[in-house]
RNA sequence: GGAGAGAUGGCCGAGUGGCUUAAGGCGCACGCUUGGAAAGCGUGUGUGCGUUGACGCGUACCGAGGGUUCGAAUCCCUCUCUCUCCGCCA
């Protein structure tokens, strides 16, 4: 549609509070200059006002012409004038179109405004808010998860690489069942909390990536499918969030439908180009991993509470596995560009001596809603953008290493958390077991 | 992959160049009526953009994009999507 601005940040906010917007953006990016955007917007509004006056004139004359003709009056002069007016309208519309595109492109590349309580800066400015549990101490030399899952027959790295190349692994036997048990533990928990279970397409259109805030800036981070003429057809989802945000795209919800809560299970596919594979052995960072993702659409005034709910749910899942972890509030520059605020849950990986992310809970505020045109109607009929939130609940690929590393015993066996032991009917995994698993 | 039929407002559905500021119906909202309800009657009922202190006014939108015209839902071109049937395949 020609005039649909599709603002990513509220253009009106930029117009009226430009210094505040620029200050907020500076928390996550070095160079902020909205002057061209503001100038283009002013020019566009000026053009629109005058071209619409011309259109009003044209409409009026067009209505008059048949009447005048009927009355036998001469309309040749009017016809000539209108021919010129129409030509002017056409060229002005074209100019406005150019301005629209420029405004749209610039707006589409701006990241979200970080919340007030989000610290400025990059990774180094993240704030640890709390830790849960204790680092396990071992009276023996602990093994890393690569050795453990291999000797326990859970994961086969060599054959995974044989099939998918570097960055892939496969689960086998009891390992597959363990992975499945983890996922079903997550799924059952979300069902009990009243979230609707979605199994979305894994191949998504470009628009889906745009709405999520993934495109246009991060097109190269995902696997793309291309047609015979090399044109973009689909991308493979890097997270179910990319699908779920599009569930209500281009819809106007009623206020009593909010909050709407969903979760999905999908594998996630990421290029992870230029990542530090060397320091992250095993399944810490691969091209494919399993994840259950939670998602909410809320009213603006309830999204903060919803974020608290999501992070609490994700923490409860980790606690249910008895794993030591910490929660951080990410600095503006370390969070995804689409997010106003992000909490990370990081689980302790003894062999690395590091905490690694297993869940990221974020409030996008109205950023994704604007990109996807997702709105709701208030009781008084006013229409506003919804807020959207997402949180992993959880990704398994770092949970499994944490389970085996934190639960390992001196004899190389691993004591399973209760929720998994109950599901598998096995309390402890022993090395050297045949990998059949039934 | 082959053939055919479509795309109009929340829904159904008219509409082949100006009397359509999209008929009519359904739904919905409000009002009248009623002891209460139903029926009936009346009024209203989309989204974006621009403008305005506000009421409002203007403008665009009939799948998308372009063209013809003083004027397009309507005529022309291109594309997309949906449905039906056939074939093939999980």
mmCIF file of C-alpha atoms in Angstrom, chain A residues 93-287:
data_model
loop_
_atom_site.group_PDB
_atom_site.id
_atom_site.type_symbol
_atom_site.label_atom_id
_atom_site.label_comp_id
_atom_site.label_asym_id
_atom_site.label_seq_id
_atom_site.Cartn_x
_atom_site.Cartn_y
_atom_site.Cartn_z
ATOM 1 C CA UNK A 93 2.826 10.523 -5.996
ATOM 2 C CA UNK A 94 6.020 9.122 -7.432
ATOM 3 C CA UNK A 95 8.114 11.528 -5.364
ATOM 4 C CA UNK A 96 6.181 10.635 -2.253
ATOM 5 C CA UNK A 97 6.750 6.994 -3.016
ATOM 6 C CA UNK A 98 10.488 7.585 -3.071
ATOM 7 C CA UNK A 99 10.323 9.388 0.271
ATOM 8 C CA UNK A 100 8.173 6.609 1.739
ATOM 9 C CA UNK A 101 10.714 4.015 0.700
ATOM 10 C CA UNK A 102 13.588 6.004 2.152
ATOM 11 C CA UNK A 103 11.770 6.510 5.436
ATOM 12 C CA UNK A 104 10.737 2.875 5.567
ATOM 13 C CA UNK A 105 14.222 1.579 4.855
ATOM 14 C CA UNK A 106 15.861 3.759 7.455
ATOM 15 C CA UNK A 107 13.219 2.978 10.059
ATOM 16 C CA UNK A 108 13.432 -0.749 9.340
ATOM 17 C CA UNK A 109 17.113 -0.754 10.203
ATOM 18 C CA UNK A 110 16.805 1.004 13.533
ATOM 19 C CA UNK A 111 16.882 -1.313 16.552
ATOM 20 C CA UNK A 112 14.365 -1.182 19.362
ATOM 21 C CA UNK A 113 14.614 1.358 22.169
ATOM 22 C CA UNK A 114 16.104 -0.291 25.247
ATOM 23 C CA UNK A 115 14.038 -0.070 28.429
ATOM 24 C CA UNK A 116 15.029 2.509 31.031
ATOM 25 C CA UNK A 117 16.466 -0.103 33.397
ATOM 26 C CA UNK A 118 18.643 -1.695 30.723
ATOM 27 C CA UNK A 119 22.300 -0.738 31.068
ATOM 28 C CA UNK A 120 24.115 0.873 28.152
ATOM 29 C CA UNK A 121 27.014 -0.821 26.456
ATOM 30 C CA UNK A 122 27.943 -4.319 25.335
ATOM 31 C CA UNK A 123 28.407 -7.727 26.921
ATOM 32 C CA UNK A 124 30.746 -6.384 29.600
ATOM 33 C CA UNK A 125 27.908 -4.274 31.003
ATOM 34 C CA UNK A 126 25.541 -7.211 31.622
ATOM 35 C CA UNK A 127 24.312 -7.378 35.210
ATOM 36 C CA UNK A 128 24.065 -10.648 37.099
ATOM 37 C CA UNK A 129 20.834 -10.441 39.074
ATOM 38 C CA UNK A 130 20.840 -13.714 40.975
ATOM 39 C CA UNK A 131 22.237 -17.217 41.076
ATOM 40 C CA UNK A 132 20.474 -20.418 42.044
ATOM 41 C CA UNK A 133 22.061 -23.526 43.565
ATOM 42 C CA UNK A 134 25.758 -24.082 44.022
ATOM 43 C CA UNK A 135 28.617 -24.995 41.760
ATOM 44 C CA UNK A 136 29.113 -28.726 42.219
ATOM 45 C CA UNK A 137 32.506 -29.640 43.629
ATOM 46 C CA UNK A 138 34.124 -32.897 42.653
ATOM 47 C CA UNK A 139 36.441 -35.052 44.732
ATOM 48 C CA UNK A 140 37.720 -36.512 41.478
ATOM 49 C CA UNK A 141 38.793 -35.188 38.103
ATOM 50 C CA UNK A 142 35.514 -34.385 36.367
ATOM 51 C CA UNK A 143 35.045 -35.191 32.689
ATOM 52 C CA UNK A 144 33.666 -32.838 30.097
ATOM 53 C CA UNK A 145 30.312 -33.487 28.487
ATOM 54 C CA UNK A 146 31.836 -34.635 25.205
ATOM 55 C CA UNK A 147 33.546 -37.551 26.925
ATOM 56 C CA UNK A 148 30.546 -38.235 29.115
ATOM 57 C CA UNK A 149 27.817 -38.323 26.460
ATOM 58 C CA UNK A 150 30.073 -40.388 24.235
ATOM 59 C CA UNK A 151 30.983 -42.984 26.848
ATOM 60 C CA UNK A 152 27.380 -43.100 28.019
ATOM 61 C CA UNK A 153 26.275 -43.705 24.433
ATOM 62 C CA UNK A 154 23.957 -40.693 24.345
ATOM 63 C CA UNK A 155 25.425 -38.734 21.469
ATOM 64 C CA UNK A 156 27.418 -39.743 18.400
ATOM 65 C CA UNK A 157 29.520 -36.862 17.155
ATOM 66 C CA UNK A 158 31.443 -38.704 14.463
ATOM 67 C CA UNK A 159 28.409 -40.060 12.714
ATOM 68 C CA UNK A 160 26.630 -36.734 13.095
ATOM 69 C CA UNK A 161 29.478 -35.015 11.281
ATOM 70 C CA UNK A 162 29.461 -37.781 8.675
ATOM 71 C CA UNK A 163 25.863 -36.873 7.873
ATOM 72 C CA UNK A 164 25.703 -33.120 8.346
ATOM 73 C CA UNK A 165 29.307 -32.009 8.379
ATOM 74 C CA UNK A 166 30.999 -29.935 11.014
ATOM 75 C CA UNK A 167 28.691 -28.577 13.689
ATOM 76 C CA UNK A 168 26.241 -31.465 13.712
ATOM 77 C CA UNK A 169 25.762 -34.424 16.023
ATOM 78 C CA UNK A 170 23.161 -37.110 16.479
ATOM 79 C CA UNK A 171 21.435 -38.560 19.493
ATOM 80 C CA UNK A 172 21.103 -42.290 19.751
ATOM 81 C CA UNK A 173 19.322 -44.809 21.918
ATOM 82 C CA UNK A 174 18.962 -43.703 25.495
ATOM 83 C CA UNK A 175 20.353 -40.308 24.446
ATOM 84 C CA UNK A 176 17.449 -39.777 22.061
ATOM 85 C CA UNK A 177 15.032 -40.822 24.771
ATOM 86 C CA UNK A 178 16.690 -38.460 27.215
ATOM 87 C CA UNK A 179 16.393 -35.587 24.732
ATOM 88 C CA UNK A 180 12.750 -36.463 24.147
ATOM 89 C CA UNK A 181 12.083 -36.698 27.872
ATOM 90 C CA UNK A 182 13.513 -33.221 28.380
ATOM 91 C CA UNK A 183 11.288 -31.797 25.667
ATOM 92 C CA UNK A 184 8.201 -33.503 27.011
ATOM 93 C CA UNK A 185 9.008 -32.231 30.512
ATOM 94 C CA UNK A 186 9.021 -28.707 29.114
ATOM 95 C CA UNK A 187 5.892 -29.269 27.050
ATOM 96 C CA UNK A 188 3.911 -30.757 29.918
ATOM 97 C CA UNK A 189 4.840 -27.831 32.140
ATOM 98 C CA UNK A 190 3.652 -25.236 29.629
ATOM 99 C CA UNK A 191 0.430 -27.126 28.990
ATOM 100 C CA UNK A 192 -0.244 -27.157 32.728
ATOM 101 C CA UNK A 193 0.296 -23.389 32.768
ATOM 102 C CA UNK A 194 -2.343 -22.865 30.087
ATOM 103 C CA UNK A 195 -0.150 -22.129 27.076
ATOM 104 C CA UNK A 196 -1.355 -23.335 23.669
ATOM 105 C CA UNK A 197 0.880 -25.849 21.916
ATOM 106 C CA UNK A 198 1.842 -24.828 18.368
ATOM 107 C CA UNK A 199 3.805 -26.855 15.829
ATOM 108 C CA UNK A 200 4.622 -24.287 13.135
ATOM 109 C CA UNK A 201 6.155 -24.571 9.660
ATOM 110 C CA UNK A 202 9.952 -24.715 9.776
ATOM 111 C CA UNK A 203 10.391 -22.977 6.434
ATOM 112 C CA UNK A 204 9.268 -19.378 6.605
ATOM 113 C CA UNK A 205 8.728 -16.522 4.180
ATOM 114 C CA UNK A 206 10.778 -13.349 4.120
ATOM 115 C CA UNK A 207 7.972 -11.390 5.756
ATOM 116 C CA UNK A 208 8.198 -13.636 8.822
ATOM 117 C CA UNK A 209 11.841 -12.746 9.235
ATOM 118 C CA UNK A 210 11.080 -9.078 8.807
ATOM 119 C CA UNK A 211 8.358 -9.078 11.443
ATOM 120 C CA UNK A 212 10.601 -10.831 13.923
ATOM 121 C CA UNK A 213 13.244 -8.145 13.401
ATOM 122 C CA UNK A 214 15.635 -10.679 11.894
ATOM 123 C CA UNK A 215 15.546 -9.069 8.453
ATOM 124 C CA UNK A 216 16.856 -7.086 6.692
ATOM 125 C CA UNK A 217 19.901 -6.724 8.921
ATOM 126 C CA UNK A 218 20.609 -10.361 9.777
ATOM 127 C CA UNK A 219 19.599 -12.171 6.603
ATOM 128 C CA UNK A 220 22.976 -13.868 6.438
ATOM 129 C CA UNK A 221 22.661 -15.486 9.860
ATOM 130 C CA UNK A 222 20.023 -17.952 8.709
ATOM 131 C CA UNK A 223 19.964 -20.748 6.172
ATOM 132 C CA UNK A 224 18.164 -19.649 3.052
ATOM 133 C CA UNK A 225 16.429 -21.591 0.333
ATOM 134 C CA UNK A 226 16.564 -20.187 -3.156
ATOM 135 C CA UNK A 227 14.552 -20.840 -6.288
ATOM 136 C CA UNK A 228 15.788 -21.815 -9.713
ATOM 137 C CA UNK A 229 16.483 -18.172 -10.509
ATOM 138 C CA UNK A 230 18.388 -17.784 -7.220
ATOM 139 C CA UNK A 231 15.587 -15.680 -5.718
ATOM 140 C CA UNK A 232 14.842 -15.925 -2.026
ATOM 141 C CA UNK A 233 11.993 -18.336 -1.364
ATOM 142 C CA UNK A 234 12.211 -19.358 2.301
ATOM 143 C CA UNK A 235 14.536 -19.445 5.250
ATOM 144 C CA UNK A 236 14.845 -22.181 7.833
ATOM 145 C CA UNK A 237 13.819 -20.903 11.226
ATOM 146 C CA UNK A 238 16.626 -20.054 13.656
ATOM 147 C CA UNK A 239 14.110 -20.139 16.532
ATOM 148 C CA UNK A 240 10.374 -20.750 16.817
ATOM 149 C CA UNK A 241 10.027 -17.132 17.877
ATOM 150 C CA UNK A 242 10.404 -16.212 14.206
ATOM 151 C CA UNK A 243 7.318 -18.270 13.440
ATOM 152 C CA UNK A 244 5.211 -17.463 16.507
ATOM 153 C CA UNK A 245 5.436 -13.673 16.207
ATOM 154 C CA UNK A 246 3.742 -14.105 12.833
ATOM 155 C CA UNK A 247 0.815 -16.069 14.275
ATOM 156 C CA UNK A 248 -1.238 -12.879 14.653
ATOM 157 C CA UNK A 249 0.424 -10.864 11.887
ATOM 158 C CA UNK A 250 -1.929 -8.350 10.236
ATOM 159 C CA UNK A 251 -4.635 -9.051 12.775
ATOM 160 C CA UNK A 252 -6.596 -6.823 15.102
ATOM 161 C CA UNK A 253 -7.246 -8.726 18.321
ATOM 162 C CA UNK A 254 -9.888 -7.858 20.826
ATOM 163 C CA UNK A 255 -8.663 -6.765 24.226
ATOM 164 C CA UNK A 256 -10.136 -9.798 25.991
ATOM 165 C CA UNK A 257 -8.041 -12.127 23.822
ATOM 166 C CA UNK A 258 -4.957 -10.755 25.593
ATOM 167 C CA UNK A 259 -2.716 -11.989 26.943
ATOM 168 C CA UNK A 260 -2.515 -14.865 24.461
ATOM 169 C CA UNK A 261 0.076 -17.448 25.377
ATOM 170 C CA UNK A 262 1.688 -19.974 23.054
ATOM 171 C CA UNK A 263 4.611 -22.332 22.990
ATOM 172 C CA UNK A 264 6.189 -24.325 20.204
ATOM 173 C CA UNK A 265 8.716 -27.068 19.823
ATOM 174 C CA UNK A 266 11.013 -26.868 16.811
ATOM 175 C CA UNK A 267 14.560 -27.643 15.925
ATOM 176 C CA UNK A 268 16.487 -24.396 15.416
ATOM 177 C CA UNK A 269 18.924 -23.940 12.546
ATOM 178 C CA UNK A 270 21.717 -21.410 12.630
ATOM 179 C CA UNK A 271 24.740 -20.741 10.493
ATOM 180 C CA UNK A 272 26.838 -19.598 13.436
ATOM 181 C CA UNK A 273 29.341 -18.291 10.919
ATOM 182 C CA UNK A 274 32.518 -17.032 12.486
ATOM 183 C CA UNK A 275 31.679 -18.541 15.840
ATOM 184 C CA UNK A 276 34.256 -19.858 18.185
ATOM 185 C CA UNK A 277 33.730 -23.549 17.605
ATOM 186 C CA UNK A 278 37.154 -24.347 18.975
ATOM 187 C CA UNK A 279 36.376 -23.063 22.466
ATOM 188 C CA UNK A 280 32.905 -24.543 22.429
ATOM 189 C CA UNK A 281 33.325 -28.251 21.977
ATOM 190 C CA UNK A 282 30.532 -30.692 21.629
ATOM 191 C CA UNK A 283 26.985 -29.485 21.518
ATOM 192 C CA UNK A 284 27.410 -26.036 23.033
ATOM 193 C CA UNK A 285 26.996 -24.387 19.663
ATOM 194 C CA UNK A 286 25.765 -26.322 16.662
ATOM 195 C CA UNK A 287 23.917 -25.649 13.441
#
